[in-house]
PDB file of C-alpha atoms in Angstrom:
ATOM      1  CA  MET A  28     -12.911 -62.954  -9.545  1.00 45.00           C
ATOM      2  CA  LYS A  29     -11.113 -59.652  -9.288  1.00 44.00           C
ATOM      3  CA  ARG A  30     -12.776 -56.764  -7.640  1.00 46.00           C
ATOM      4  CA  PHE A  31     -12.018 -53.134  -8.410  1.00 41.00           C
ATOM      5  CA  PHE A  32     -12.450 -50.310  -5.928  1.00 39.00           C
ATOM      6  CA  VAL A  33     -12.965 -46.667  -6.907  1.00 37.00           C
ATOM      7  CA  ILE A  34     -11.691 -44.248  -4.325  1.00 35.00           C
ATOM      8  CA  SER A  35     -13.275 -40.801  -4.428  1.00 38.00           C
ATOM      9  CA  LEU A  36     -11.505 -37.759  -2.956  1.00 34.00           C
ATOM     10  CA  LEU A  37     -13.952 -35.117  -1.859  1.00 38.00           C
ATOM     11  CA  LEU A  38     -12.356 -31.695  -2.041  1.00 34.00           C
ATOM     12  CA  PRO A  39     -14.030 -29.005   0.071  1.00 38.00           C
ATOM     13  CA  MET A  40     -15.516 -26.084  -1.847  1.00 35.00           C
ATOM     14  CA  PHE A  41     -14.287 -22.692  -0.870  1.00 32.00           C
ATOM     15  CA  ALA A  42     -14.608 -19.066  -1.930  1.00 34.00           C
ATOM     16  CA  VAL A  43     -11.825 -16.549  -2.326  1.00 36.00           C
ATOM     17  CA  ASN A  44     -12.145 -13.238  -0.469  1.00 38.00           C
ATOM     18  CA  PHE A  45      -9.717 -10.696  -1.932  1.00 36.00           C
ATOM     19  CA  GLY A  46      -8.234  -7.958   0.204  1.00 38.00           C
ATOM     20  CA  CYS A  47     -10.669  -8.109   3.079  1.00 39.00           C
ATOM     21  CA  ASP A  48      -9.966  -6.274   6.321  1.00 44.00           C
ATOM     22  CA  LYS A  49     -11.837  -5.783   9.566  1.00 54.00           C
ATOM     23  CA  SER A  50     -13.217  -2.306   8.888  1.00 68.00           C
ATOM     24  CA  GLY A  51     -14.025  -2.280   5.173  1.00 87.00           C
ATOM     25  CA  THR A  52     -16.156  -4.151   2.689  1.00 90.00           C
ATOM     26  CA  PRO A  53     -15.213  -5.043  -0.903  1.00 89.00           C
ATOM     27  CA  GLY A  54     -16.928  -3.704  -4.003  1.00 86.00           C
ATOM     28  CA  GLY A  55     -17.066  -4.333  -7.728  1.00 82.00           C
ATOM     29  CA  PRO A  56     -18.936  -6.839  -9.921  1.00 84.00           C
ATOM     30  CA  GLY A  57     -17.376  -9.814  -8.154  1.00 77.00           C
ATOM     31  CA  ALA A  58     -18.808  -8.691  -4.840  1.00 78.00           C
ATOM     32  CA  THR A  59     -22.392  -8.289  -6.050  1.00 68.00           C
ATOM     33  CA  ASP A  60     -23.079 -11.309  -8.280  1.00 58.00           C
ATOM     34  CA  SER A  61     -26.748 -12.112  -7.809  1.00 51.00           C
ATOM     35  CA  LYS A  62     -26.573 -15.566  -9.433  1.00 51.00           C
ATOM     36  CA  SER A  63     -25.483 -17.331  -6.279  1.00 42.00           C
ATOM     37  CA  LYS A  64     -25.172 -16.650  -2.570  1.00 47.00           C
ATOM     38  CA  THR A  65     -21.630 -18.001  -2.521  1.00 47.00           C
ATOM     39  CA  PRO A  66     -19.180 -16.489  -5.035  1.00 47.00           C
ATOM     40  CA  ALA A  67     -17.637 -18.998  -7.408  1.00 45.00           C
ATOM     41  CA  TYR A  68     -13.927 -19.730  -7.236  1.00 42.00           C
ATOM     42  CA  GLY A  69     -11.964 -16.785  -8.659  1.00 45.00           C
ATOM     43  CA  GLN A  70     -14.983 -14.506  -8.754  1.00 51.00           C
ATOM     44  CA  ALA A  71     -13.367 -12.160  -6.232  1.00 61.00           C
ATOM     45  CA  ASP A  72     -10.713 -11.287  -8.828  1.00 76.00           C
ATOM     46  CA  ASN A  73     -13.225  -8.739 -10.112  1.00 87.00           C
ATOM     47  CA  THR A  74     -13.449  -6.890  -6.786  1.00 92.00           C
ATOM     48  CA  PHE A  75     -11.567  -4.118  -5.042  1.00 94.00           C
ATOM     49  CA  ASN A  76     -10.916  -2.913  -1.508  1.00 95.00           C
ATOM     50  CA  LEU A  77     -10.037   0.563  -0.219  1.00 97.00           C
ATOM     51  CA  THR A  78      -7.248   1.417   2.201  1.00 96.00           C
ATOM     52  CA  ALA A  79      -6.914   4.490   4.421  1.00 96.00           C
ATOM     53  CA  SER A  80      -4.732   5.827   7.238  1.00 96.00           C
ATOM     54  CA  ALA A  81      -5.522   7.964  10.283  1.00 96.00           C
ATOM     55  CA  ILE A  82      -5.285  11.761   9.925  1.00 97.00           C
ATOM     56  CA  SER A  83      -4.664  14.457  12.547  1.00 95.00           C
ATOM     57  CA  LEU A  84      -5.112  18.187  12.073  1.00 92.00           C
ATOM     58  CA  LYS A  85      -5.622  21.326  14.124  1.00 88.00           C
ATOM     59  CA  GLN A  86      -8.278  23.989  13.953  1.00 89.00           C
ATOM     60  CA  GLY A  87      -7.365  26.446  11.223  1.00 85.00           C
ATOM     61  CA  ASP A  88      -5.034  23.997   9.473  1.00 87.00           C
ATOM     62  CA  ALA A  89      -5.175  21.535   6.579  1.00 92.00           C
ATOM     63  CA  SER A  90      -3.842  17.998   6.207  1.00 94.00           C
ATOM     64  CA  ALA A  91      -3.333  15.862   3.100  1.00 95.00           C
ATOM     65  CA  GLY A  92      -4.433  12.241   2.907  1.00 96.00           C
ATOM     66  CA  THR A  93      -4.510   9.291   0.532  1.00 97.00           C
ATOM     67  CA  ILE A  94      -7.113   6.629  -0.166  1.00 98.00           C
ATOM     68  CA  GLY A  95      -5.511   3.560  -1.720  1.00 97.00           C
ATOM     69  CA  ILE A  96      -7.022   0.674  -3.627  1.00 97.00           C
ATOM     70  CA  LYS A  97      -6.316  -3.058  -3.742  1.00 95.00           C
ATOM     71  CA  ARG A  98      -7.502  -4.386  -7.086  1.00 94.00           C
ATOM     72  CA  GLY A  99      -8.468  -7.922  -8.046  1.00 91.00           C
ATOM     73  CA  THR A 100      -6.885  -9.311 -11.212  1.00 87.00           C
ATOM     74  CA  ASP A 101      -9.756  -8.279 -13.495  1.00 89.00           C
ATOM     75  CA  PHE A 102     -10.794  -5.017 -11.842  1.00 93.00           C
ATOM     76  CA  ASP A 103      -9.601  -1.941 -13.780  1.00 93.00           C
ATOM     77  CA  GLN A 104     -12.399   0.594 -13.286  1.00 95.00           C
ATOM     78  CA  SER A 105     -12.217   4.149 -11.986  1.00 97.00           C
ATOM     79  CA  VAL A 106     -13.646   4.575  -8.484  1.00 97.00           C
ATOM     80  CA  THR A 107     -15.303   7.757  -7.215  1.00 98.00           C
ATOM     81  CA  LEU A 108     -14.953   8.410  -3.492  1.00 98.00           C
ATOM     82  CA  ALA A 109     -17.445   9.915  -1.054  1.00 98.00           C
ATOM     83  CA  PHE A 110     -16.740  10.794   2.593  1.00 98.00           C
ATOM     84  CA  GLU A 111     -19.387  10.512   5.311  1.00 97.00           C
ATOM     85  CA  ASP A 112     -19.540  11.717   8.932  1.00 96.00           C
ATOM     86  CA  LEU A 113     -17.049  14.592   8.589  1.00 97.00           C
ATOM     87  CA  PRO A 114     -17.253  16.677  11.787  1.00 97.00           C
ATOM     88  CA  LYS A 115     -18.626  20.200  11.833  1.00 97.00           C
ATOM     89  CA  GLY A 116     -16.178  22.722  10.404  1.00 97.00           C
ATOM     90  CA  VAL A 117     -14.111  20.184   8.412  1.00 97.00           C
ATOM     91  CA  VAL A 118     -14.326  20.256   4.609  1.00 97.00           C
ATOM     92  CA  LEU A 119     -13.007  17.924   1.910  1.00 97.00           C
ATOM     93  CA  GLU A 120     -11.102  19.070  -1.203  1.00 97.00           C
ATOM     94  CA  PRO A 121     -11.784  17.953  -3.857  1.00 97.00           C
ATOM     95  CA  THR A 122     -15.344  17.100  -2.879  1.00 96.00           C
ATOM     96  CA  ALA A 123     -15.328  13.833  -4.875  1.00 96.00           C
ATOM     97  CA  PRO A 124     -11.797  12.396  -5.267  1.00 97.00           C
ATOM     98  CA  VAL A 125     -11.380   9.768  -7.990  1.00 98.00           C
ATOM     99  CA  ILE A 126      -9.053   6.786  -8.197  1.00 98.00           C
ATOM    100  CA  LEU A 127      -8.501   6.602 -11.945  1.00 97.00           C
ATOM    101  CA  SER A 128      -8.776   3.396 -13.962  1.00 95.00           C
ATOM    102  CA  LYS A 129      -5.829   1.152 -13.099  1.00 87.00           C
ATOM    103  CA  GLY A 130      -4.605   3.837 -10.658  1.00 95.00           C
ATOM    104  CA  THR A 131      -3.364   3.017  -7.183  1.00 96.00           C
ATOM    105  CA  ASP A 132      -4.745   5.878  -5.061  1.00 97.00           C
ATOM    106  CA  ALA A 133      -6.433   9.291  -4.842  1.00 97.00           C
ATOM    107  CA  LYS A 134      -5.119  12.331  -2.971  1.00 97.00           C
ATOM    108  CA  PHE A 135      -7.333  14.651  -0.927  1.00 97.00           C
ATOM    109  CA  THR A 136      -7.101  17.438   1.643  1.00 97.00           C
ATOM    110  CA  LEU A 137      -9.106  17.967   4.819  1.00 97.00           C
ATOM    111  CA  LYS A 138      -9.382  21.552   6.069  1.00 96.00           C
ATOM    112  CA  ALA A 139     -10.514  22.455   9.571  1.00 95.00           C
ATOM    113  CA  GLY A 140     -12.012  25.858  10.293  1.00 91.00           C
ATOM    114  CA  ASP A 141     -11.017  27.887  13.351  1.00 84.00           C
ATOM    115  CA  ASP A 142     -14.185  26.651  15.101  1.00 88.00           C
ATOM    116  CA  ALA A 143     -14.120  23.031  13.882  1.00 94.00           C
ATOM    117  CA  SER A 144     -15.409  20.425  16.332  1.00 95.00           C
ATOM    118  CA  LEU A 145     -12.707  18.883  18.513  1.00 94.00           C
ATOM    119  CA  GLY A 146     -12.153  15.180  19.192  1.00 96.00           C
ATOM    120  CA  ASP A 147     -11.715  11.811  17.512  1.00 97.00           C
ATOM    121  CA  PHE A 148     -14.041  10.904  14.653  1.00 98.00           C
ATOM    122  CA  THR A 149     -14.604   7.833  12.479  1.00 97.00           C
ATOM    123  CA  ILE A 150     -14.863   8.816   8.817  1.00 98.00           C
ATOM    124  CA  LYS A 151     -16.539   6.447   6.373  1.00 97.00           C
ATOM    125  CA  VAL A 152     -15.235   6.333   2.791  1.00 98.00           C
ATOM    126  CA  ILE A 153     -17.415   4.896   0.041  1.00 98.00           C
ATOM    127  CA  GLY A 154     -15.846   3.835  -3.259  1.00 97.00           C
ATOM    128  CA  HIS A 155     -18.274   3.752  -6.183  1.00 97.00           C
ATOM    129  CA  PRO A 156     -17.128   1.934  -9.362  1.00 96.00           C
ATOM    130  CA  SER A 157     -18.658   2.233 -12.832  1.00 92.00           C
ATOM    131  CA  LYS A 158     -20.103  -1.266 -12.471  1.00 91.00           C
ATOM    132  CA  GLY A 159     -20.783  -3.434  -9.474  1.00 92.00           C
ATOM    133  CA  GLY A 160     -21.240  -2.671  -5.824  1.00 92.00           C
ATOM    134  CA  ASP A 161     -19.628  -0.008  -3.678  1.00 95.00           C
ATOM    135  CA  ALA A 162     -16.732  -0.682  -1.331  1.00 95.00           C
ATOM    136  CA  THR A 163     -16.354   0.945   2.086  1.00 96.00           C
ATOM    137  CA  GLU A 164     -13.502   1.742   4.421  1.00 97.00           C
ATOM    138  CA  GLN A 165     -13.041   3.786   7.612  1.00 97.00           C
ATOM    139  CA  PHE A 166     -10.286   5.913   9.070  1.00 97.00           C
ATOM    140  CA  LYS A 167      -9.775   7.882  12.267  1.00 97.00           C
ATOM    141  CA  LEU A 168      -9.735  11.690  12.132  1.00 98.00           C
ATOM    142  CA  THR A 169      -8.447  13.644  15.116  1.00 97.00           C
ATOM    143  CA  VAL A 170      -9.119  17.384  15.333  1.00 95.00           C
ATOM    144  CA  SER A 171      -7.210  19.216  18.049  1.00 90.00           C
ATOM    145  CA  LYS A 172      -7.215  22.767  19.334  1.00 85.00           C
ATOM    146  CA  LYS A 173      -5.384  25.311  17.202  1.00 81.00           C
ATOM    147  CA  ASP A 174      -2.026  26.675  18.261  1.00 76.00           C
ATOM    148  CA  THR A 175      -3.021  29.842  20.060  1.00 85.00           C
ATOM    149  CA  PHE A 176      -1.618  32.869  21.812  1.00 88.00           C
ATOM    150  CA  THR A 177      -2.945  35.617  24.063  1.00 89.00           C
ATOM    151  CA  LEU A 178      -2.192  39.314  23.839  1.00 90.00           C
ATOM    152  CA  SER A 179      -1.409  41.428  26.879  1.00 90.00           C
ATOM    153  CA  VAL A 180      -0.937  45.175  27.495  1.00 89.00           C
ATOM    154  CA  PRO A 181      -0.233  47.178  30.656  1.00 85.00           C
ATOM    155  CA  PHE A 182      -3.209  46.639  32.941  1.00 78.00           C
ATOM    156  CA  TRP A 183      -3.004  50.174  34.320  1.00 78.00           C
ATOM    157  CA  THR A 184      -4.159  53.237  32.395  1.00 81.00           C
ATOM    158  CA  THR A 185      -1.270  55.007  30.681  1.00 88.00           C
ATOM    159  CA  ALA A 186      -1.152  58.763  31.145  1.00 92.00           C
ATOM    160  CA  LEU A 187       0.027  61.055  28.335  1.00 92.00           C
ATOM    161  CA  LYS A 188       0.428  64.796  28.316  1.00 94.00           C
ATOM    162  CA  GLN A 189      -0.048  66.885  25.220  1.00 95.00           C
ATOM    163  CA  GLY A 190       3.239  66.864  23.273  1.00 96.00           C
ATOM    164  CA  GLU A 191       4.509  63.809  25.178  1.00 96.00           C
ATOM    165  CA  THR A 192       5.586  60.311  24.016  1.00 95.00           C
ATOM    166  CA  LYS A 193       5.212  57.155  26.084  1.00 94.00           C
ATOM    167  CA  ILE A 194       6.689  53.738  25.262  1.00 94.00           C
ATOM    168  CA  VAL A 195       4.359  50.805  25.923  1.00 93.00           C
ATOM    169  CA  THR A 196       5.233  47.113  25.881  1.00 94.00           C
ATOM    170  CA  ILE A 197       2.816  44.821  24.012  1.00 94.00           C
ATOM    171  CA  SER A 198       3.345  41.156  24.915  1.00 94.00           C
ATOM    172  CA  ILE A 199       2.078  37.773  23.801  1.00 92.00           C
ATOM    173  CA  SER A 200       1.899  34.477  25.642  1.00 91.00           C
ATOM    174  CA  ARG A 201       2.458  31.599  23.226  1.00 89.00           C
ATOM    175  CA  ASP A 202       1.057  28.097  23.440  1.00 84.00           C
ATOM    176  CA  LYS A 203       3.744  25.411  23.269  1.00 78.00           C
ATOM    177  CA  ALA A 204       3.516  24.812  19.511  1.00 79.00           C
ATOM    178  CA  PHE A 205       2.725  28.380  18.401  1.00 86.00           C
ATOM    179  CA  ASP A 206       5.714  29.672  16.442  1.00 88.00           C
ATOM    180  CA  GLN A 207       4.266  32.277  14.075  1.00 90.00           C
ATOM    181  CA  ASP A 208       4.990  35.957  13.558  1.00 94.00           C
ATOM    182  CA  VAL A 209       2.196  38.222  14.815  1.00 95.00           C
ATOM    183  CA  SER A 210       1.453  41.645  13.301  1.00 95.00           C
ATOM    184  CA  LEU A 211      -0.244  44.379  15.333  1.00 95.00           C
ATOM    185  CA  LYS A 212      -2.988  46.761  14.234  1.00 94.00           C
ATOM    186  CA  PHE A 213      -4.331  49.741  16.198  1.00 94.00           C
ATOM    187  CA  ASP A 214      -7.967  50.816  15.755  1.00 93.00           C
ATOM    188  CA  GLY A 215      -9.785  53.772  17.289  1.00 92.00           C
ATOM    189  CA  LEU A 216      -6.862  56.137  17.800  1.00 93.00           C
ATOM    190  CA  PRO A 217      -8.253  59.557  18.772  1.00 93.00           C
ATOM    191  CA  LYS A 218      -7.347  62.740  16.952  1.00 92.00           C
ATOM    192  CA  GLY A 219      -3.843  63.894  17.768  1.00 95.00           C
ATOM    193  CA  ILE A 220      -2.582  60.463  18.902  1.00 95.00           C
ATOM    194  CA  SER A 221      -0.266  58.303  16.775  1.00 95.00           C
ATOM    195  CA  VAL A 222       1.755  55.118  17.224  1.00 95.00           C
ATOM    196  CA  GLU A 223       5.178  54.081  15.959  1.00 95.00           C
ATOM    197  CA  PRO A 224       5.888  51.780  14.294  1.00 93.00           C
ATOM    198  CA  THR A 225       2.528  51.791  12.525  1.00 87.00           C
ATOM    199  CA  SER A 226       2.974  48.136  11.438  1.00 87.00           C
ATOM    200  CA  ALA A 227       4.612  46.467  14.420  1.00 93.00           C
ATOM    201  CA  VAL A 228       5.425  42.744  14.339  1.00 94.00           C
ATOM    202  CA  ILE A 229       6.220  40.361  17.194  1.00 95.00           C
ATOM    203  CA  LYS A 230       8.411  37.810  15.478  1.00 93.00           C
ATOM    204  CA  ASN A 231       8.698  34.106  16.194  1.00 92.00           C
ATOM    205  CA  GLY A 232      10.858  33.644  19.269  1.00 90.00           C
ATOM    206  CA  GLU A 233       9.998  37.085  20.647  1.00 92.00           C
ATOM    207  CA  ALA A 234       7.679  37.637  23.579  1.00 92.00           C
ATOM    208  CA  ASP A 235       6.946  41.352  23.138  1.00 94.00           C
ATOM    209  CA  THR A 236       7.546  44.574  21.222  1.00 95.00           C
ATOM    210  CA  LYS A 237       7.819  48.259  22.141  1.00 95.00           C
ATOM    211  CA  ILE A 238       5.290  50.756  20.825  1.00 95.00           C
ATOM    212  CA  SER A 239       5.561  54.545  21.066  1.00 95.00           C
ATOM    213  CA  PHE A 240       2.329  56.453  21.733  1.00 94.00           C
ATOM    214  CA  LYS A 241       2.689  60.116  20.754  1.00 96.00           C
ATOM    215  CA  ALA A 242       0.354  62.952  21.673  1.00 96.00           C
ATOM    216  CA  LYS A 243       0.463  66.130  19.605  1.00 95.00           C
ATOM    217  CA  GLU A 244       0.503  69.538  21.251  1.00 95.00           C
ATOM    218  CA  ASP A 245      -3.194  69.958  20.467  1.00 94.00           C
ATOM    219  CA  ALA A 246      -4.278  66.374  21.177  1.00 94.00           C
ATOM    220  CA  GLY A 247      -7.748  66.066  22.651  1.00 93.00           C
ATOM    221  CA  LEU A 248      -8.015  65.707  26.395  1.00 95.00           C
ATOM    222  CA  GLY A 249      -9.743  62.867  28.207  1.00 94.00           C
ATOM    223  CA  ASP A 250      -9.874  59.092  28.606  1.00 94.00           C
ATOM    224  CA  PHE A 251      -9.575  56.897  25.532  1.00 94.00           C
ATOM    225  CA  ALA A 252      -9.390  53.221  24.552  1.00 92.00           C
ATOM    226  CA  VAL A 253      -7.620  51.741  21.512  1.00 93.00           C
ATOM    227  CA  GLN A 254      -8.338  48.256  20.156  1.00 93.00           C
ATOM    228  CA  ILE A 255      -5.127  46.328  19.456  1.00 94.00           C
ATOM    229  CA  THR A 256      -5.543  43.351  17.099  1.00 93.00           C
ATOM    230  CA  ALA A 257      -2.815  40.720  16.772  1.00 93.00           C
ATOM    231  CA  HIS A 258      -2.893  38.843  13.468  1.00 92.00           C
ATOM    232  CA  PRO A 259      -0.907  35.571  13.107  1.00 91.00           C
ATOM    233  CA  THR A 260       0.223  34.057   9.807  1.00 86.00           C
ATOM    234  CA  LYS A 261      -2.471  31.372  10.186  1.00 80.00           C
ATOM    235  CA  GLY A 262      -5.433  31.004  12.474  1.00 76.00           C
ATOM    236  CA  ALA A 263      -7.602  33.411  14.420  1.00 78.00           C
ATOM    237  CA  ASP A 264      -6.708  36.918  15.589  1.00 86.00           C
ATOM    238  CA  ALA A 265      -6.367  37.940  19.219  1.00 88.00           C
ATOM    239  CA  SER A 266      -7.320  41.361  20.508  1.00 89.00           C
ATOM    240  CA  HIS A 267      -7.001  43.511  23.586  1.00 91.00           C
ATOM    241  CA  GLU A 268      -8.130  46.971  24.653  1.00 91.00           C
ATOM    242  CA  PHE A 269      -5.497  49.524  25.644  1.00 92.00           C
ATOM    243  CA  LYS A 270      -6.660  52.434  27.829  1.00 92.00           C
ATOM    244  CA  PHE A 271      -4.888  55.764  28.203  1.00 93.00           C
ATOM    245  CA  THR A 272      -5.512  59.309  29.360  1.00 94.00           C
ATOM    246  CA  VAL A 273      -4.436  62.516  27.659  1.00 95.00           C
ATOM    247  CA  ALA A 274      -3.856  65.455  30.043  1.00 94.00           C
ATOM    248  CA  LYS A 275      -3.036  69.092  29.502  1.00 93.00           C
ATOM    249  CA  LYS A 276       0.693  69.804  29.237  1.00 87.00           C
TER     250      LYS A 276
END
């Protein structure tokens, strides 16, 4: 009598996880199927994951960024993005970037105000599709101190006589990366006192400029103070008070 044996091969069941990484979670219909706790084989083809890179910017500046998408085979929806945990003083433009249907990424810009919080921050990005669950991703944002400069004038009081002209040196001390032109403005000049040039500029690469203070023959006598404001191409102004005395000729 012949005996027959049936050999059964038991193949382990497994689920496919598309595009997973350590910091983000997938979204889309394939990631939120409520029919079973374990997604069926191939179900993850209807999911998507977001990708992002670290961004660095300085106070007063802006930096462009990109949020990418990794799509499963069957996922072709548009995805609207939301950003959470932006630090104080940093704004997002546009406020709700969109990765268009079948698109590969969305561009955005982060702008830091002159007083934006400094440090390293973890920004959470949420991708919301038309159908299915949201996906999340994170990226590092570093906000550093703006490129700055300080303005300096002669620390002693300058003496002018009526009808006299004095040349004064206005200087700036630049931080290492500060390479902008700086224009000077003079506020509070008393009657009979003028400056030349009226629109002085300390150009990139220069450390100072010469200003002529002129007193007319009938200039008022006494002690005065002029506010000098230095305005860079970008970022915050610097200011300094310049004191002088007008005496009788």
